[in-house]
Amino acid sequence: GDSVTQMEGPVTLSEEAFLTINCTYTATGYPSLFWYVQYPGEGLQLLLKATKADDKGSNKGFEATYRKETTSFHLEKGSVQVSDSAVYFCALSSGGYQKVTFGTGTKLQVIP
Amino acid sequence: DTEVTQTPKHLVMGMTNKKSLKCEQHMGHRAMYWYKQKAKKPPELMFVYSYEKLSINESVPSRFSPECPNSSLLNLHLHALQPEDSALYLCASSLTGTGANVLTFGAGSRLTVL
């Protein structure tokens, strides 16, 4: 079945540091890939998405590129802020199905 | 309106109580979902409604009973729950439930079962 593996957290960074959160996936066919973010006490919000190979999703300074050859969708940001502190979930949806498969989440803490 | 609204935000119930969680969206989405999220875990899919018909039930115990009265509303009826059912219950919706299937989540209902 489909699965998503993302790096264990928590990740602690200083403000303005570079962020990478690794995500790899296993899926049949050609999945759509997502990053969702969950701030404390809230539901999940879509951060960015990519629907086909080599697509780059971007939003709020975050980027991720759909790499079919390495089955990866790593999240990056050049300069993190304290307000980016949250839990980040990598997810996939494989075609025609209503199930979205989530990774285990990576908690990011950014310190001033 | 780009929101999914869930009520109540917090619910405490005993094991013999009957209660309901409610979810509403006015984005014209035709797929609606219930997820359960335990602390420090990803959301786990419970139910999916597509065009107001139940399309996925992830082998959820019958003490959870979903209902979709119309395309904008989704309920989760709770009865005879166990303490281990305490969790954050998230409602989500998507345009059709296929394709890229971007989910819009509500803020959740935090349930505590005593």
mmCIF file of C-alpha atoms in Angstrom:
data_model
loop_
_atom_site.group_PDB
_atom_site.id
_atom_site.type_symbol
_atom_site.label_atom_id
_atom_site.label_comp_id
_atom_site.label_asym_id
_atom_site.label_seq_id
_atom_site.Cartn_x
_atom_site.Cartn_y
_atom_site.Cartn_z
ATOM 1 C CA GLY A 1 0.000 0.000 0.000
ATOM 2 C CA ASP A 2 0.877 3.662 -0.089
ATOM 3 C CA SER A 3 3.203 5.015 2.570
ATOM 4 C CA VAL A 4 5.045 8.201 3.484
ATOM 5 C CA THR A 5 8.249 8.344 5.491
ATOM 6 C CA GLN A 6 9.508 11.588 6.924
ATOM 7 C CA MET A 7 12.406 12.449 9.150
ATOM 8 C CA GLU A 8 12.029 12.109 12.867
ATOM 9 C CA GLY A 9 11.788 15.260 14.881
ATOM 10 C CA PRO A 10 11.871 17.433 16.718
ATOM 11 C CA VAL A 11 13.997 19.743 14.632
ATOM 12 C CA THR A 12 15.320 22.783 16.479
ATOM 13 C CA LEU A 13 16.765 25.662 14.485
ATOM 14 C CA SER A 14 17.829 29.201 15.163
ATOM 15 C CA GLU A 15 15.939 31.987 13.425
ATOM 16 C CA GLU A 16 17.151 32.600 9.837
ATOM 17 C CA ALA A 17 18.630 29.097 9.559
ATOM 18 C CA PHE A 18 18.063 26.899 6.499
ATOM 19 C CA LEU A 19 15.418 24.207 6.865
ATOM 20 C CA THR A 20 15.167 20.809 5.204
ATOM 21 C CA ILE A 21 12.621 18.187 6.211
ATOM 22 C CA ASN A 22 13.037 14.958 4.281
ATOM 23 C CA CYS A 23 10.088 13.033 2.881
ATOM 24 C CA THR A 24 10.048 9.892 0.758
ATOM 25 C CA TYR A 25 7.054 7.950 -0.443
ATOM 26 C CA THR A 26 5.883 4.619 -1.819
ATOM 27 C CA ALA A 27 2.824 4.608 -4.036
ATOM 28 C CA THR A 28 1.289 2.913 -7.014
ATOM 29 C CA GLY A 29 0.786 5.037 -10.070
ATOM 30 C CA TYR A 30 1.424 8.765 -10.000
ATOM 31 C CA PRO A 31 0.458 10.290 -6.684
ATOM 32 C CA SER A 32 -0.117 13.921 -5.843
ATOM 33 C CA LEU A 33 2.154 15.106 -3.034
ATOM 34 C CA PHE A 34 1.460 17.609 -0.281
ATOM 35 C CA TRP A 35 2.923 19.320 2.729
ATOM 36 C CA TYR A 36 0.470 20.242 5.457
ATOM 37 C CA VAL A 37 1.302 22.312 8.541
ATOM 38 C CA GLN A 38 -0.357 22.138 11.952
ATOM 39 C CA TYR A 39 0.106 25.005 14.389
ATOM 40 C CA PRO A 40 -0.494 24.303 18.091
ATOM 41 C CA GLY A 41 -4.160 23.793 18.916
ATOM 42 C CA GLU A 42 -5.276 23.967 15.295
ATOM 43 C CA GLY A 43 -6.234 21.739 12.406
ATOM 44 C CA LEU A 44 -3.981 21.065 9.436
ATOM 45 C CA GLN A 45 -3.498 23.602 6.670
ATOM 46 C CA LEU A 46 -2.228 22.933 3.170
ATOM 47 C CA LEU A 47 1.223 24.473 2.800
ATOM 48 C CA LEU A 48 2.027 23.419 -0.767
ATOM 49 C CA LYS A 49 1.420 20.692 -3.312
ATOM 50 C CA ALA A 50 2.755 19.146 -6.498
ATOM 51 C CA THR A 51 0.774 16.943 -8.832
ATOM 52 C CA LYS A 52 3.356 15.581 -11.268
ATOM 53 C CA ALA A 53 7.027 14.766 -11.545
ATOM 54 C CA ASP A 54 9.429 17.748 -11.486
ATOM 55 C CA ASP A 55 6.674 20.117 -10.290
ATOM 56 C CA LYS A 56 7.801 22.531 -7.604
ATOM 57 C CA GLY A 57 5.284 23.575 -5.005
ATOM 58 C CA SER A 58 5.920 26.809 -3.139
ATOM 59 C CA ASN A 59 4.222 28.978 -0.551
ATOM 60 C CA LYS A 60 5.319 31.443 2.167
ATOM 61 C CA GLY A 61 8.993 30.858 1.321
ATOM 62 C CA PHE A 62 8.694 27.074 1.565
ATOM 63 C CA GLU A 63 9.457 24.904 -1.467
ATOM 64 C CA ALA A 64 9.357 21.231 -2.366
ATOM 65 C CA THR A 65 10.086 19.482 -5.665
ATOM 66 C CA TYR A 66 8.396 16.245 -6.768
ATOM 67 C CA ARG A 67 11.275 13.881 -7.568
ATOM 68 C CA LYS A 68 9.959 10.708 -9.168
ATOM 69 C CA GLU A 69 13.389 9.141 -9.624
ATOM 70 C CA THR A 70 14.124 9.314 -5.895
ATOM 71 C CA THR A 71 10.455 9.161 -4.770
ATOM 72 C CA SER A 72 11.038 12.216 -2.620
ATOM 73 C CA PHE A 73 9.357 15.519 -1.777
ATOM 74 C CA HIS A 74 11.683 17.276 0.638
ATOM 75 C CA LEU A 75 10.533 20.538 2.221
ATOM 76 C CA GLU A 76 12.956 23.480 2.268
ATOM 77 C CA LYS A 77 13.004 27.060 3.429
ATOM 78 C CA GLY A 78 15.947 29.400 3.163
ATOM 79 C CA SER A 79 15.399 31.383 6.352
ATOM 80 C CA VAL A 80 13.026 30.183 9.063
ATOM 81 C CA GLN A 81 11.190 32.429 11.493
ATOM 82 C CA VAL A 82 9.890 31.785 14.995
ATOM 83 C CA SER A 83 6.377 31.833 13.527
ATOM 84 C CA ASP A 84 7.248 28.749 11.436
ATOM 85 C CA SER A 85 7.293 26.625 14.603
ATOM 86 C CA ALA A 86 4.711 23.916 13.969
ATOM 87 C CA VAL A 87 4.328 20.262 12.990
ATOM 88 C CA TYR A 88 4.823 19.528 9.293
ATOM 89 C CA PHE A 89 3.161 16.539 7.619
ATOM 90 C CA CYS A 90 4.133 15.124 4.248
ATOM 91 C CA ALA A 91 1.226 13.410 2.498
ATOM 92 C CA LEU A 92 0.171 11.775 -0.731
ATOM 93 C CA SER A 93 -3.011 11.047 -2.592
ATOM 94 C CA SER A 94 -2.893 8.380 -5.267
ATOM 95 C CA GLY A 95 -5.132 8.782 -8.206
ATOM 96 C CA GLY A 96 -8.824 8.120 -8.017
ATOM 97 C CA TYR A 97 -8.799 7.411 -4.312
ATOM 98 C CA GLN A 98 -10.169 9.553 -1.535
ATOM 99 C CA LYS A 99 -7.555 8.476 0.962
ATOM 100 C CA VAL A 100 -4.752 10.841 1.810
ATOM 101 C CA THR A 101 -1.813 9.049 3.405
ATOM 102 C CA PHE A 102 0.097 11.119 5.957
ATOM 103 C CA GLY A 103 3.619 10.782 7.250
ATOM 104 C CA THR A 104 4.202 10.763 10.990
ATOM 105 C CA GLY A 105 4.882 14.501 11.155
ATOM 106 C CA THR A 106 8.010 16.487 12.006
ATOM 107 C CA LYS A 107 7.910 19.054 14.773
ATOM 108 C CA LEU A 108 9.900 22.193 14.022
ATOM 109 C CA GLN A 109 10.921 24.565 16.768
ATOM 110 C CA VAL A 110 12.580 27.825 15.793
ATOM 111 C CA ILE A 111 14.330 29.737 18.565
ATOM 112 C CA PRO A 112 15.131 33.455 18.453
ATOM 113 C CA ASP B 1 -16.140 31.331 2.609
ATOM 114 C CA THR B 2 -13.068 29.106 2.686
ATOM 115 C CA GLU B 3 -13.529 27.519 6.092
ATOM 116 C CA VAL B 4 -14.576 24.278 7.655
ATOM 117 C CA THR B 5 -16.320 24.982 10.954
ATOM 118 C CA GLN B 6 -16.421 22.383 13.720
ATOM 119 C CA THR B 7 -18.456 22.456 16.910
ATOM 120 C CA PRO B 8 -17.959 22.065 19.766
ATOM 121 C CA LYS B 9 -14.270 22.890 20.163
ATOM 122 C CA HIS B 10 -14.085 20.869 23.374
ATOM 123 C CA LEU B 11 -16.287 18.051 24.626
ATOM 124 C CA VAL B 12 -16.097 16.026 27.826
ATOM 125 C CA MET B 13 -18.358 13.008 28.081
ATOM 126 C CA GLY B 14 -18.845 9.946 30.199
ATOM 127 C CA MET B 15 -18.824 6.445 28.798
ATOM 128 C CA THR B 16 -22.618 6.203 28.898
ATOM 129 C CA ASN B 17 -23.340 9.557 27.251
ATOM 130 C CA LYS B 18 -24.560 10.228 23.739
ATOM 131 C CA LYS B 19 -23.138 13.295 22.030
ATOM 132 C CA SER B 20 -22.515 14.577 18.526
ATOM 133 C CA LEU B 21 -19.774 16.467 16.732
ATOM 134 C CA LYS B 22 -20.787 18.796 13.922
ATOM 135 C CA CYS B 23 -18.960 20.030 10.835
ATOM 136 C CA GLU B 24 -20.066 22.561 8.245
ATOM 137 C CA GLN B 25 -18.584 23.926 5.017
ATOM 138 C CA HIS B 26 -19.969 26.267 2.365
ATOM 139 C CA MET B 27 -17.282 25.908 -0.281
ATOM 140 C CA GLY B 28 -19.345 23.624 -2.508
ATOM 141 C CA HIS B 29 -17.087 20.682 -1.667
ATOM 142 C CA ARG B 30 -18.691 17.310 -2.345
ATOM 143 C CA ALA B 31 -16.387 15.092 -0.277
ATOM 144 C CA MET B 32 -16.253 15.287 3.525
ATOM 145 C CA TYR B 33 -14.077 13.379 5.953
ATOM 146 C CA TRP B 34 -13.688 12.518 9.611
ATOM 147 C CA TYR B 35 -10.179 11.996 10.939
ATOM 148 C CA LYS B 36 -9.021 11.064 14.433
ATOM 149 C CA GLN B 37 -5.725 12.445 15.712
ATOM 150 C CA LYS B 38 -3.999 11.288 18.878
ATOM 151 C CA ALA B 39 -1.264 13.397 20.446
ATOM 152 C CA LYS B 40 1.953 13.542 18.419
ATOM 153 C CA LYS B 41 0.490 11.295 15.714
ATOM 154 C CA PRO B 42 -0.734 11.928 12.167
ATOM 155 C CA PRO B 43 -4.455 12.071 11.445
ATOM 156 C CA GLU B 44 -6.092 8.671 10.915
ATOM 157 C CA LEU B 45 -8.925 8.450 8.426
ATOM 158 C CA MET B 46 -12.249 7.262 9.857
ATOM 159 C CA PHE B 47 -14.961 7.984 7.279
ATOM 160 C CA VAL B 48 -15.387 9.571 3.871
ATOM 161 C CA TYR B 49 -18.636 10.845 2.383
ATOM 162 C CA SER B 50 -18.743 11.496 -1.328
ATOM 163 C CA TYR B 51 -21.783 13.269 -2.732
ATOM 164 C CA GLU B 52 -23.534 12.628 0.593
ATOM 165 C CA LYS B 53 -23.023 8.874 0.438
ATOM 166 C CA LEU B 54 -20.660 6.969 2.724
ATOM 167 C CA SER B 55 -17.821 5.803 0.512
ATOM 168 C CA ILE B 56 -15.146 4.780 3.018
ATOM 169 C CA ASN B 57 -15.438 3.357 6.527
ATOM 170 C CA GLU B 58 -12.023 2.439 7.873
ATOM 171 C CA SER B 59 -13.388 -0.345 10.082
ATOM 172 C CA VAL B 60 -14.375 2.161 12.748
ATOM 173 C CA PRO B 61 -16.224 0.733 15.813
ATOM 174 C CA SER B 62 -19.987 1.161 15.705
ATOM 175 C CA ARG B 63 -19.904 3.457 18.737
ATOM 176 C CA PHE B 64 -18.974 6.098 16.142
ATOM 177 C CA SER B 65 -21.815 6.787 13.724
ATOM 178 C CA PRO B 66 -21.387 9.300 10.894
ATOM 179 C CA GLU B 67 -24.183 11.154 9.185
ATOM 180 C CA CYS B 68 -24.223 13.510 6.200
ATOM 181 C CA PRO B 69 -27.645 15.264 6.142
ATOM 182 C CA ASN B 70 -26.719 17.406 3.133
ATOM 183 C CA SER B 71 -23.713 18.467 1.097
ATOM 184 C CA SER B 72 -22.687 21.137 3.617
ATOM 185 C CA LEU B 73 -23.056 19.247 6.889
ATOM 186 C CA LEU B 74 -21.338 16.282 8.459
ATOM 187 C CA ASN B 75 -22.066 14.868 11.898
ATOM 188 C CA LEU B 76 -20.337 12.266 14.028
ATOM 189 C CA HIS B 77 -22.606 10.671 16.625
ATOM 190 C CA LEU B 78 -20.851 9.278 19.677
ATOM 191 C CA HIS B 79 -22.236 6.644 22.037
ATOM 192 C CA ALA B 80 -20.724 4.415 24.708
ATOM 193 C CA LEU B 81 -17.208 5.628 24.032
ATOM 194 C CA GLN B 82 -14.113 4.392 25.805
ATOM 195 C CA PRO B 83 -11.374 6.517 27.423
ATOM 196 C CA GLU B 84 -9.015 5.503 24.612
ATOM 197 C CA ASP B 85 -11.326 7.333 22.187
ATOM 198 C CA SER B 86 -10.144 10.625 23.671
ATOM 199 C CA ALA B 87 -8.510 12.508 20.812
ATOM 200 C CA LEU B 88 -8.767 15.473 18.468
ATOM 201 C CA TYR B 89 -11.441 14.799 15.855
ATOM 202 C CA LEU B 90 -10.825 16.632 12.606
ATOM 203 C CA CYS B 91 -13.335 17.248 9.873
ATOM 204 C CA ALA B 92 -12.093 17.963 6.366
ATOM 205 C CA SER B 93 -13.582 18.574 2.956
ATOM 206 C CA SER B 94 -12.352 18.485 -0.618
ATOM 207 C CA LEU B 95 -13.780 19.487 -3.947
ATOM 208 C CA THR B 96 -14.577 16.010 -5.224
ATOM 209 C CA GLY B 97 -12.359 13.553 -3.385
ATOM 210 C CA THR B 98 -10.377 12.555 -6.448
ATOM 211 C CA GLY B 99 -7.415 13.880 -8.359
ATOM 212 C CA ALA B 100 -5.098 16.090 -6.357
ATOM 213 C CA ASN B 101 -7.614 15.876 -3.506
ATOM 214 C CA VAL B 102 -6.555 18.900 -1.485
ATOM 215 C CA LEU B 103 -8.115 18.720 1.973
ATOM 216 C CA THR B 104 -9.403 21.734 3.877
ATOM 217 C CA PHE B 105 -9.458 20.970 7.598
ATOM 218 C CA GLY B 106 -11.440 22.400 10.447
ATOM 219 C CA ALA B 107 -9.777 23.338 13.728
ATOM 220 C CA GLY B 108 -10.994 20.151 15.352
ATOM 221 C CA SER B 109 -13.112 19.037 18.292
ATOM 222 C CA ARG B 110 -11.080 17.881 21.272
ATOM 223 C CA LEU B 111 -12.898 14.993 22.921
ATOM 224 C CA THR B 112 -12.214 13.718 26.416
ATOM 225 C CA VAL B 113 -13.958 10.517 27.542
ATOM 226 C CA LEU B 114 -14.028 9.970 31.291
#
